[in-house]
Coordinates of C-alpha atoms in Angstrom, one line a residue:
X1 CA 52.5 -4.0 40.6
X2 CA 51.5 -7.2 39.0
X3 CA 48.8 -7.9 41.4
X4 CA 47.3 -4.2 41.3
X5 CA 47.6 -4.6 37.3
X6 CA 45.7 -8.0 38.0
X7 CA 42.9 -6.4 40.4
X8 CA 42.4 -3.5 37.6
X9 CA 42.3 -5.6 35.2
X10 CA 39.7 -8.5 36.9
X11 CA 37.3 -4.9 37.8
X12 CA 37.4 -3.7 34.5
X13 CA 36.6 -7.0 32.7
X14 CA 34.1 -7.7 36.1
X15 CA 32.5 -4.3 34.9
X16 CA 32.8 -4.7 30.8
X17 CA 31.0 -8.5 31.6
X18 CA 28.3 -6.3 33.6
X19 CA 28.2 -3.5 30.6
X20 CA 27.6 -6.7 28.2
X21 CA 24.6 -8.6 30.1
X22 CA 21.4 -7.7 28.1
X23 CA 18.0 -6.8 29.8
X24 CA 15.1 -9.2 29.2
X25 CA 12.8 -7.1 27.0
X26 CA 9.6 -6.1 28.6
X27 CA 6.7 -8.1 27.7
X28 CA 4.3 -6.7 24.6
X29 CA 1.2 -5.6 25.2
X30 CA -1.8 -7.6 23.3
X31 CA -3.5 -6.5 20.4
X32 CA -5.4 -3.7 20.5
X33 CA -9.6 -4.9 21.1
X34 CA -11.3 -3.4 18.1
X35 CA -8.0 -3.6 16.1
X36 CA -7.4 -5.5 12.7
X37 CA -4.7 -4.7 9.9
X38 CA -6.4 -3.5 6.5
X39 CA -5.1 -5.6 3.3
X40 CA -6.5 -3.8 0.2
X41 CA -6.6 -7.9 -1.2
X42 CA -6.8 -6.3 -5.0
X43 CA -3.1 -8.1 -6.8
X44 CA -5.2 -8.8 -9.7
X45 CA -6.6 -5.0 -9.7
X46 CA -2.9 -3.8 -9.7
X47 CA -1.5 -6.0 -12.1
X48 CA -4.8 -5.3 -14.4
X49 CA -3.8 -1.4 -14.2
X50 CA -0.6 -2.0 -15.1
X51 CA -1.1 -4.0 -18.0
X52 CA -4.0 -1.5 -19.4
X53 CA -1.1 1.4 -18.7
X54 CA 1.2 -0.9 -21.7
X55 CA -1.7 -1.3 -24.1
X56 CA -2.7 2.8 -24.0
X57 CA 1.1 3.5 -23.9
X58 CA 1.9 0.6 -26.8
X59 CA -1.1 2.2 -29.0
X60 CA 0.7 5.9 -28.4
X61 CA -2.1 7.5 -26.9
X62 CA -4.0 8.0 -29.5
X63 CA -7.1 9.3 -27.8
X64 CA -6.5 12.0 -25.9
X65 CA -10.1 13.6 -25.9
X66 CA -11.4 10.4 -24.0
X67 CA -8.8 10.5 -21.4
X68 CA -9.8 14.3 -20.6
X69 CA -13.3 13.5 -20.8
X70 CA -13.2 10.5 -18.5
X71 CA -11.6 13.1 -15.7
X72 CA -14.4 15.4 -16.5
X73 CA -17.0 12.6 -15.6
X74 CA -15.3 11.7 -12.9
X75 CA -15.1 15.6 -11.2
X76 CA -19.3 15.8 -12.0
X77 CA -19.6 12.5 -9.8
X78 CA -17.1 13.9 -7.1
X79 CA -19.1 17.0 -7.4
X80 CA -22.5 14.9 -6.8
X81 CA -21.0 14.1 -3.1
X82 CA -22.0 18.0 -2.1
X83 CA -25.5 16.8 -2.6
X84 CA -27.1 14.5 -0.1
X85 CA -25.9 12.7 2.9
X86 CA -24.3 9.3 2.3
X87 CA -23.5 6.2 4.4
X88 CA -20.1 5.0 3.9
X89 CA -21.9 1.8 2.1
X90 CA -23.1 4.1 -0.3
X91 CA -22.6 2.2 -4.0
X92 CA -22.0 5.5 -5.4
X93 CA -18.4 5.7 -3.6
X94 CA -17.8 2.2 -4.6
X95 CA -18.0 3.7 -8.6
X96 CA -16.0 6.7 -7.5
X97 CA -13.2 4.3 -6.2
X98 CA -13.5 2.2 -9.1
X99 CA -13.5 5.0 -11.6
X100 CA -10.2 7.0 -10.3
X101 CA -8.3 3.8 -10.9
X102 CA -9.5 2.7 -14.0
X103 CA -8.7 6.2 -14.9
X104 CA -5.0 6.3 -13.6
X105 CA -3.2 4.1 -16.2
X106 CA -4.6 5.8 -19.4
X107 CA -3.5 9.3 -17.4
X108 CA 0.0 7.8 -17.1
X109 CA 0.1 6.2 -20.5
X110 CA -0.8 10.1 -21.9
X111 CA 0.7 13.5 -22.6
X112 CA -2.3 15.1 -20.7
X113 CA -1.2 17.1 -17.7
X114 CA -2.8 15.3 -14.7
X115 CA -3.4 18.9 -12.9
X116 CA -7.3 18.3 -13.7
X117 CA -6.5 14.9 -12.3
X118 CA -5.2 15.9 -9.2
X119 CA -7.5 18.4 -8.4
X120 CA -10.3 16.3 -9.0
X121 CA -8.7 13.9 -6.1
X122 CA -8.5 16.9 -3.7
X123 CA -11.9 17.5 -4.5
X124 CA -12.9 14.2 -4.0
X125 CA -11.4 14.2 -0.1
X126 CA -13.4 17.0 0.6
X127 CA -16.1 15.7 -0.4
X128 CA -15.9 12.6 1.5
X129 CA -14.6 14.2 4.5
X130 CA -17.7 16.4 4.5
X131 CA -19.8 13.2 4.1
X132 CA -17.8 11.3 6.9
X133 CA -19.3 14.0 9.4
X134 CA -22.3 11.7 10.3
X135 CA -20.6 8.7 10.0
X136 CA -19.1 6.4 13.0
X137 CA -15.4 7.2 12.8
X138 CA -15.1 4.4 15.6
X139 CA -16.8 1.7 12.6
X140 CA -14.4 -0.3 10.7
X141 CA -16.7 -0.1 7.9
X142 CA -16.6 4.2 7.8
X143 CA -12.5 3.7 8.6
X144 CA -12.0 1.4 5.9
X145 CA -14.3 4.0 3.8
X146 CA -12.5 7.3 4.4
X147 CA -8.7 4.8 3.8
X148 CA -9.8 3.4 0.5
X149 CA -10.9 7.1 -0.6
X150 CA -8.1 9.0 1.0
X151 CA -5.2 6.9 0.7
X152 CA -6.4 5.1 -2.7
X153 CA -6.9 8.1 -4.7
X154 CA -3.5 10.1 -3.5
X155 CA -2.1 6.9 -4.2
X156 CA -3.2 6.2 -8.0
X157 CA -2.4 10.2 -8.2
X158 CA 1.0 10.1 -7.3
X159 CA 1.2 7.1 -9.7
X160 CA 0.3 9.0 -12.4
X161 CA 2.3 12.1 -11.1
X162 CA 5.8 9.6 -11.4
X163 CA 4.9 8.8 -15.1
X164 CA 4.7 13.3 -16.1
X165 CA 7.3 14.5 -13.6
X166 CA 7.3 17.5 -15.6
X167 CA 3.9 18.6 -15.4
X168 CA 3.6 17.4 -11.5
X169 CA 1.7 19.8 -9.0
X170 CA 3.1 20.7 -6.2
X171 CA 1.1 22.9 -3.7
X172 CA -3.0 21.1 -4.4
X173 CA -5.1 23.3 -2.3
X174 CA -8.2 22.3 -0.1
X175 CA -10.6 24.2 1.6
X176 CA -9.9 27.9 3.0
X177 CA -11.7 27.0 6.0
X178 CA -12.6 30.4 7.8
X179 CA -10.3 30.9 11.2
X180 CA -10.6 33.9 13.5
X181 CA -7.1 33.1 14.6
X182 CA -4.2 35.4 14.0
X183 CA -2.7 34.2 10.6
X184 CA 0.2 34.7 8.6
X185 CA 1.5 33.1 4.6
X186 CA 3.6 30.1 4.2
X187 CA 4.8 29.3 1.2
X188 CA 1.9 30.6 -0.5
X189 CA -0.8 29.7 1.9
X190 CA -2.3 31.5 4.6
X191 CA -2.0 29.5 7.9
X192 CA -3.3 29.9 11.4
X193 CA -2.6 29.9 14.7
X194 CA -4.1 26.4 15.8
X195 CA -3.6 25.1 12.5
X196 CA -1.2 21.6 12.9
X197 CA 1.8 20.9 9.8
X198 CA 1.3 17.1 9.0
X199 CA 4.4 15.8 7.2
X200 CA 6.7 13.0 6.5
X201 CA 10.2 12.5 6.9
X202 CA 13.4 11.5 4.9
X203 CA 14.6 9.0 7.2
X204 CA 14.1 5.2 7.7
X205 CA 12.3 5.5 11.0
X206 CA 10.1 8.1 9.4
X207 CA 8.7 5.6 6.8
X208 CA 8.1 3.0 10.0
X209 CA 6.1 5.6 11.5
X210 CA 4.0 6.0 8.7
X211 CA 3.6 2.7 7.8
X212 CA 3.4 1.1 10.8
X213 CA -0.1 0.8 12.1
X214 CA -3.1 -0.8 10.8
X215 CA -4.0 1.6 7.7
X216 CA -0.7 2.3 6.7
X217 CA -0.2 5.9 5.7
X218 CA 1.7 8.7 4.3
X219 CA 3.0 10.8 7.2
X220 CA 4.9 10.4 9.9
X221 CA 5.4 13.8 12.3
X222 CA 2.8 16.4 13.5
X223 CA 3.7 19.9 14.3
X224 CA 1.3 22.9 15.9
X225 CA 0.9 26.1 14.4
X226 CA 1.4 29.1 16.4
X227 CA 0.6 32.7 14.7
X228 CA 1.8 36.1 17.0
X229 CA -1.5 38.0 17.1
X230 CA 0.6 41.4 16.7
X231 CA 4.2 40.7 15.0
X232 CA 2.2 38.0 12.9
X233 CA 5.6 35.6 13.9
X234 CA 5.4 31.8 13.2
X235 CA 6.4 29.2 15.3
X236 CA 6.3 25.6 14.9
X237 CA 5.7 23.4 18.5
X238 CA 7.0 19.8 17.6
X239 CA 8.2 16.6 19.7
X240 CA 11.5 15.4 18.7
X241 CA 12.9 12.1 19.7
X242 CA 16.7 13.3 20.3
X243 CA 15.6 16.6 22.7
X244 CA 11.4 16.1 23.5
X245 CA 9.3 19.3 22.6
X246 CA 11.1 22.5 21.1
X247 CA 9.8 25.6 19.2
X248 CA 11.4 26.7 15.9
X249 CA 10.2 29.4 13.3
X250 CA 8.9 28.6 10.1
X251 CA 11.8 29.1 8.0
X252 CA 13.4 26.5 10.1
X253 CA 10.8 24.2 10.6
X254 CA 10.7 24.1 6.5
X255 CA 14.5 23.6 5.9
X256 CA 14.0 20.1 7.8
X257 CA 14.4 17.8 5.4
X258 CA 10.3 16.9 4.2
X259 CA 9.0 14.5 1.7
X260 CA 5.3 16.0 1.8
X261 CA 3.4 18.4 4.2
X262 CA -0.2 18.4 4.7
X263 CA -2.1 21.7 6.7
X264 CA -5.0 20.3 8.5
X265 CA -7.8 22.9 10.3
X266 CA -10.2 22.4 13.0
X267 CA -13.7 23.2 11.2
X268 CA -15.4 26.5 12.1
X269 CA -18.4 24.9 13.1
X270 CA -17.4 23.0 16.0
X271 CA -19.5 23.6 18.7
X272 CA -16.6 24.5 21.2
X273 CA -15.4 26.8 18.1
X274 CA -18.3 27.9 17.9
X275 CA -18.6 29.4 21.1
X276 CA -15.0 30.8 21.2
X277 CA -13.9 31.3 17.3
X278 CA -10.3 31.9 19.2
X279 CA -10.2 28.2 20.4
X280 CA -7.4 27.2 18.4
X281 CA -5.1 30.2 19.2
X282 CA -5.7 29.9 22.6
X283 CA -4.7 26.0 22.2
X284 CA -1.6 26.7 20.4
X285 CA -0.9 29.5 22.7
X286 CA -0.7 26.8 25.8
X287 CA 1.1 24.5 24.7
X288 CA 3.5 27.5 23.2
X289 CA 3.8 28.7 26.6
X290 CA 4.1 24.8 27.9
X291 CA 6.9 24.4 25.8
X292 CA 8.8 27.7 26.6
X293 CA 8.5 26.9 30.3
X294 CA 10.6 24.1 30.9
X295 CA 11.8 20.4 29.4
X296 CA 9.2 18.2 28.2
X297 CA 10.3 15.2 27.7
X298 CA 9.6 12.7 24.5
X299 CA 7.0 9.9 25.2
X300 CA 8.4 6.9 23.4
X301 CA 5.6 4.9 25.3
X302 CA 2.9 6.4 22.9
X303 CA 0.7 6.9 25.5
X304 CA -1.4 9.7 24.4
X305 CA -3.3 9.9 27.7
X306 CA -0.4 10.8 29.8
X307 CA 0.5 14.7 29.0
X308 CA 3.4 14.7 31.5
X309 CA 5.5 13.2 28.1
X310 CA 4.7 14.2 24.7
X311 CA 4.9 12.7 21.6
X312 CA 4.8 14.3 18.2
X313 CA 0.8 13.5 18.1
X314 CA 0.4 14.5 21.5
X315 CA 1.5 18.1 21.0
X316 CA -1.7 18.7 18.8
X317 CA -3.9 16.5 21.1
X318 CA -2.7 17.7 24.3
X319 CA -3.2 21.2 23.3
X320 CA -6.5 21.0 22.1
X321 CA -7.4 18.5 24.8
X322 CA -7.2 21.5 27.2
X323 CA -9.5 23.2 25.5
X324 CA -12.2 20.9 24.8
X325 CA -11.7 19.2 21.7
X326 CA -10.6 16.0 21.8
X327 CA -9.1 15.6 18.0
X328 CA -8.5 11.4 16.1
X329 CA -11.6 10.7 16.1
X330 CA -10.9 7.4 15.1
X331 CA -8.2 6.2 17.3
X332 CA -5.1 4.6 15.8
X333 CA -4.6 0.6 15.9
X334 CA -1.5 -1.3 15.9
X335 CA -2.5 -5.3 15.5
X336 CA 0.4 -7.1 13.6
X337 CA 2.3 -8.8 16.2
X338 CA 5.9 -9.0 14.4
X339 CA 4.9 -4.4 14.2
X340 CA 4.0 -4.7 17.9
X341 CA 7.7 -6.5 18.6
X342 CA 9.3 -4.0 16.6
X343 CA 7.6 -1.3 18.4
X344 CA 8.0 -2.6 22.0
X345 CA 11.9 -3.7 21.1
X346 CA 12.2 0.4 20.5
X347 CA 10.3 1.1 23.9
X348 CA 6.6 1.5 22.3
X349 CA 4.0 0.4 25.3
X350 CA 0.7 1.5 24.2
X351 CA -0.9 -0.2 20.7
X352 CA -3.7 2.2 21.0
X353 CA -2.7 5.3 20.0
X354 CA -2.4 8.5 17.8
X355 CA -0.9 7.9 14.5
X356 CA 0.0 11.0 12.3
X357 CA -1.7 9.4 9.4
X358 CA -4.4 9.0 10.7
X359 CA -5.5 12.7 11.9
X360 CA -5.9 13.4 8.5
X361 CA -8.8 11.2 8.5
X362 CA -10.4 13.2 11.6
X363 CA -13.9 14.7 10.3
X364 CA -13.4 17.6 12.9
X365 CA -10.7 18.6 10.8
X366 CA -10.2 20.2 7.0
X367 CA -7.4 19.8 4.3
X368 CA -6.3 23.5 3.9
X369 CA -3.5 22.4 1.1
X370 CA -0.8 20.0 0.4
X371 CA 2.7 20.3 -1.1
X372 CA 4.6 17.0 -1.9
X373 CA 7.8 17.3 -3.5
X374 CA 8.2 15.8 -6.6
X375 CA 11.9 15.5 -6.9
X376 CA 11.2 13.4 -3.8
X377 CA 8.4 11.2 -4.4
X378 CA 10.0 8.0 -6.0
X379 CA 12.4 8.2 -2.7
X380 CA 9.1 8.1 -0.8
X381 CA 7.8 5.3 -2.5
X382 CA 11.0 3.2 -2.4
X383 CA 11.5 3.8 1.7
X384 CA 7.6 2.6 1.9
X385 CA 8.5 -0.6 -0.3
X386 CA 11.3 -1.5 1.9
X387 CA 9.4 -0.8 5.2
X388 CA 6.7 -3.0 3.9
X389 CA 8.8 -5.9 3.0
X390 CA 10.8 -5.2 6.1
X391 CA 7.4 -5.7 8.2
X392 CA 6.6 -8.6 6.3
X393 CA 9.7 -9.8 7.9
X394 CA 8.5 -8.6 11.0
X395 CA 5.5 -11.1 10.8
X396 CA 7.7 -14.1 10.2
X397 CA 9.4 -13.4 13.3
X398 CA 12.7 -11.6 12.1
X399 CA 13.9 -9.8 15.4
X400 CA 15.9 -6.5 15.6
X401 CA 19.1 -7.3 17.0
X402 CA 22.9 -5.8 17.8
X403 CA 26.5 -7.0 18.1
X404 CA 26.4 -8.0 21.7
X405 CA 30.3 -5.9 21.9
X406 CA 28.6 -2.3 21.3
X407 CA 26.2 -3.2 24.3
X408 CA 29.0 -1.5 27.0
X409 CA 29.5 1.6 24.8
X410 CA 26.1 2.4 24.3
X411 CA 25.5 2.4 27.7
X412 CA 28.5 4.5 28.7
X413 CA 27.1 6.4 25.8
X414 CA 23.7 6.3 27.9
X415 CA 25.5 7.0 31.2
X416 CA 26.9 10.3 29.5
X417 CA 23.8 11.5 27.9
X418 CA 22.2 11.4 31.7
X419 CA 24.8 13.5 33.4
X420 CA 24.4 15.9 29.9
X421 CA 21.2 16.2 30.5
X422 CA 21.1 17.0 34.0
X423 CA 22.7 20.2 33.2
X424 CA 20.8 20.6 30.1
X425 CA 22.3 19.6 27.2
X426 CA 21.8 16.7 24.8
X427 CA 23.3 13.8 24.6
X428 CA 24.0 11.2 22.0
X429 CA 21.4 8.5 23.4
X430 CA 18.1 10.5 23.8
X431 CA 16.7 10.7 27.0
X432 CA 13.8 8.3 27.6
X433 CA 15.5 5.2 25.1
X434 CA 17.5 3.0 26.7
X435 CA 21.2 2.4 25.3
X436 CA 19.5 -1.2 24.0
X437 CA 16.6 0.4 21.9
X438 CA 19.7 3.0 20.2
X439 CA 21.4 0.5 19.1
X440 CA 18.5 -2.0 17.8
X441 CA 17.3 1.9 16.0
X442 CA 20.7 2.0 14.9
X443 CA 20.2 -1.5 13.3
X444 CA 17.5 -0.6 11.7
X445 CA 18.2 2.4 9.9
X446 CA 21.0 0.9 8.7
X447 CA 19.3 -1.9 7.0
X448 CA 16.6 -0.2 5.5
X449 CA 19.2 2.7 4.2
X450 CA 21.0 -0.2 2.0
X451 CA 18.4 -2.2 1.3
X452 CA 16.8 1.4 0.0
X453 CA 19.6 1.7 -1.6
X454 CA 20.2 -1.7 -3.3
X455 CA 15.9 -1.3 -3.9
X456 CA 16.8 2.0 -6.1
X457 CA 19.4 0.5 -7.8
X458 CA 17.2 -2.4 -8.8
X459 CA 14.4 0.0 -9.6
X460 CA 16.8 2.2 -12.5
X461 CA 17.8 -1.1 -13.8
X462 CA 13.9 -2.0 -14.3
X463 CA 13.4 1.6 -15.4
X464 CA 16.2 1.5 -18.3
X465 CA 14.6 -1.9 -19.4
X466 CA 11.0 -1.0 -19.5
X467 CA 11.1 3.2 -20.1
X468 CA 9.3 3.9 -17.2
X469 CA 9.4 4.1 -13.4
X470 CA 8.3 0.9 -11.7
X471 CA 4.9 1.0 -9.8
X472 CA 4.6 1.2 -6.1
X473 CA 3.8 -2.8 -6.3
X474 CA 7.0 -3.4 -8.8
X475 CA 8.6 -1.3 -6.0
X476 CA 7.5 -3.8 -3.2
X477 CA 8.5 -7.3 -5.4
X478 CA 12.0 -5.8 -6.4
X479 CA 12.3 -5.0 -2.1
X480 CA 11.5 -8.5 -1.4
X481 CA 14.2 -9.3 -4.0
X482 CA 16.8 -7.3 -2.1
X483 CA 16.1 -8.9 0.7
X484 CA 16.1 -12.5 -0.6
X485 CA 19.7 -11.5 -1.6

């Protein structure tokens, strides 16, 4: 009895010491050629906004009138943009820029509600996005353009949004671009079948997904639009990690937990559109009937040129793909090499790829509207602050690691999940991630939720000293903070 005790015991540890070896991680692939992080380079800028914020907030505001009237210059330049063509070097976008954030901190400092503000910003995009038709998408110096614009001016927005949460807006329309694709109204906005739901998570790997690439961004998931063209029903294709490619109606799709949504549009003019005005239904329709089919799986590779796996990107792409229309026109870069570790640690292989952030950028497509959620927004800009210092970290060559012990659960864990899957179900490792990458995704969420935590904390403390919220680059220097501790 002894011995047999002995023999099952010498297995299972034999089996446990298997369970425990690690896998070498694969090697990561190079930068991307063409690649190259932007750095906006501007701490003096910030810090120069901030202190004009405490001089017009110290002198009580006293001149309204000019605030107003700044924003009404600004919209008459904005408006200019409908003009002419431009190149992206064009001086007059360099004022633009310039003006919008020298008009931010008086904004904040004032009780004027920054609704003329913010529509002059979605103006503004539309503007440029027209203009960035004849540019080269593929040039760092129309990229860097469209970011500065894009991202810059919904940045010093919400800025000035966190200072009058009272007065914020939160639906900001843009163009009703014409669609002859069955449509339907969402929350206010008619949307159409073709049209793809760019939004942004609550959780910690939602903020790496929108920060990590080389123009870090605001959103991190892409969904497709499909509109019945007789019951008028919604549904909403989207890639999830835990169960690959489902389809949900727009109720549900909406009660997911979302930070901000964008509604991006192909343009009407398109040539392919052009010669079939149904183009984007018939898109959505495929991949509708793709996904209602059979199991696609989730690509965690990121490769946005193999359709057999689909990432949340790829749904769009793919489906439009078929049809003719290859959408990012500018394709996504990831360069940092600590990001690339990250990435390739969590089973990312391709560094050239389709970011969601970055569709918005796409001069095939229009801003239809835009809801952010106000409530939400300093939880936005605290999970950014902490991603950002996180990758910062990344760069000095922190690595995401795991108790070595939970190595033989997660891979019975693993083991489970395959025979749950076989028959259909879902398991608790999703399929396509190895039972190493769960747990260093495990890892990370759980650093980034407490030092989110111990970052909002800090930020409430700085709040009760100061009487107001900390800006996005406070946010970032009281992150590195929590992390020195």
């Amino acid at each position: 009895m002894r011995r047999r005790l002995a023999s099952v015991g010498a297995v299972f540890g034999l089996a446990l010491g298997v369970l425990t070896v690690p896998l070498p991680l694969p090697p990561v692939a190079p930068a991307p050629a063409g690649g190259g992080a932007f750095a906006w380079n501007q701490d003096s800028l910030w810090q120069g906004l901030e202190q004009a914020f405490l001089a017009t907030r110290a002198a009580g505001c006293a001149d309204s009138a000019r605030v107003r009237d700044n924003v009404e210059q600004l919209r008459r330049l904005v408006d200019s943009l409908g003009v002419a063509h431009l190149p992206p070097e064009a001086p007059i976008l360099d004022t633009i820029e310039s003006r919008l954030f020298r008009i931010a901190p008086d904004l904040a400092a004032c009780p004027v509600p920054p609704d003329a503000f913010v529509a002059v910003q979605a103006t503004l995009r539309t503007r440029v996005k027209e203009q960035s038709r004849t540019w080269d998408i593929t040039a760092r110096s129309a990229r860097e353009r469209l970011y500065r614009l894009l991202y810059g001016s919904r940045a010093a927005v919400e800025e000035v949004v966190l200072q009058h949460p009272d007065n914020a807006v939160t639906l900001v329309r843009g163009l009703d671009e014409p669609s002859a694709s069955p449509g339907a109204m969402i929350e206010g906005v008619m949307v159409h079948s073709g049209d793809m739901l760019v939004s942004r998570g609550g959780y910690p790997t939602s903020a790496l997904i929108a920060r990590g690439n080389d123009y870090p961004g605001n959103f991190s998931h892409v969904a497709l639009v499909h509109v019945d063209a007789v019951s008028h029903e919604v549904s909403v294709i989207e890639a999830h990690i835990e169960s690959g490619v489902a389809v949900s109606r727009a109720e549900a799709y909406l009660a997911d937990k979302k930070l901000r949504l964008l509604i991006l549009r192909p343009r009407a003019d398109l040539p392919a559109i052009r010669r079939d005005p149904m183009l984007p239904h018939l898109a959505a329709s495929a991949m509708l009937a793709r996904a209602r089919a059979g199991h696609i799986p989730y690509d965690f590779a990121m490769d946005y040129r193999d359709p057999s796996r689909l990432f949340c990107s790829e749904v769009a792409s793919a489906a439009y793909h078929t049809q003719g229309v290859d959408l990012w026109s500018g394709i996504s870069t990831i360069s940092s090499a600590g990001l690339r570790n990250w990435l390739g640690a969590f089973g990312v292989t391709h560094f050239e790829t389709q970011e969601p952030s970055d569709l918005e950028y796409d001069p095939q497509l229009v801003v239809v509207a835009e809801w952010r959620d106000p409530t939400a927004l300093f939880k936005d800009h605290i999970d950014n602050a902490v991603t950002d210092v996180m990758l910062e970290g990344a760069e000095r060559g922190d690595r995401l690691g795991f108790a070595w012990y939970q190595l033989p659960f997660a891979r019975v864990a693993k083991g489970y999940s395959w025979v749950k899957e076989r028959f259909g179900g879902i398991g608790p490792i999703p399929e396509g991630m190895s039972a190493a990458s769960a747990l260093r995704n495990t890892a990370y969420s759980r650093r980034h939720a407490l030092l989110a935590t111990e970052v909002e904390h800090l930020a409430r403390e700085w709040q009760a000293r100061h009487g107001y919220p900390p800006a996005y680059w406070t946010l970032v220097a009281l992150a590195r903070d929590a992390v020195g501790e």
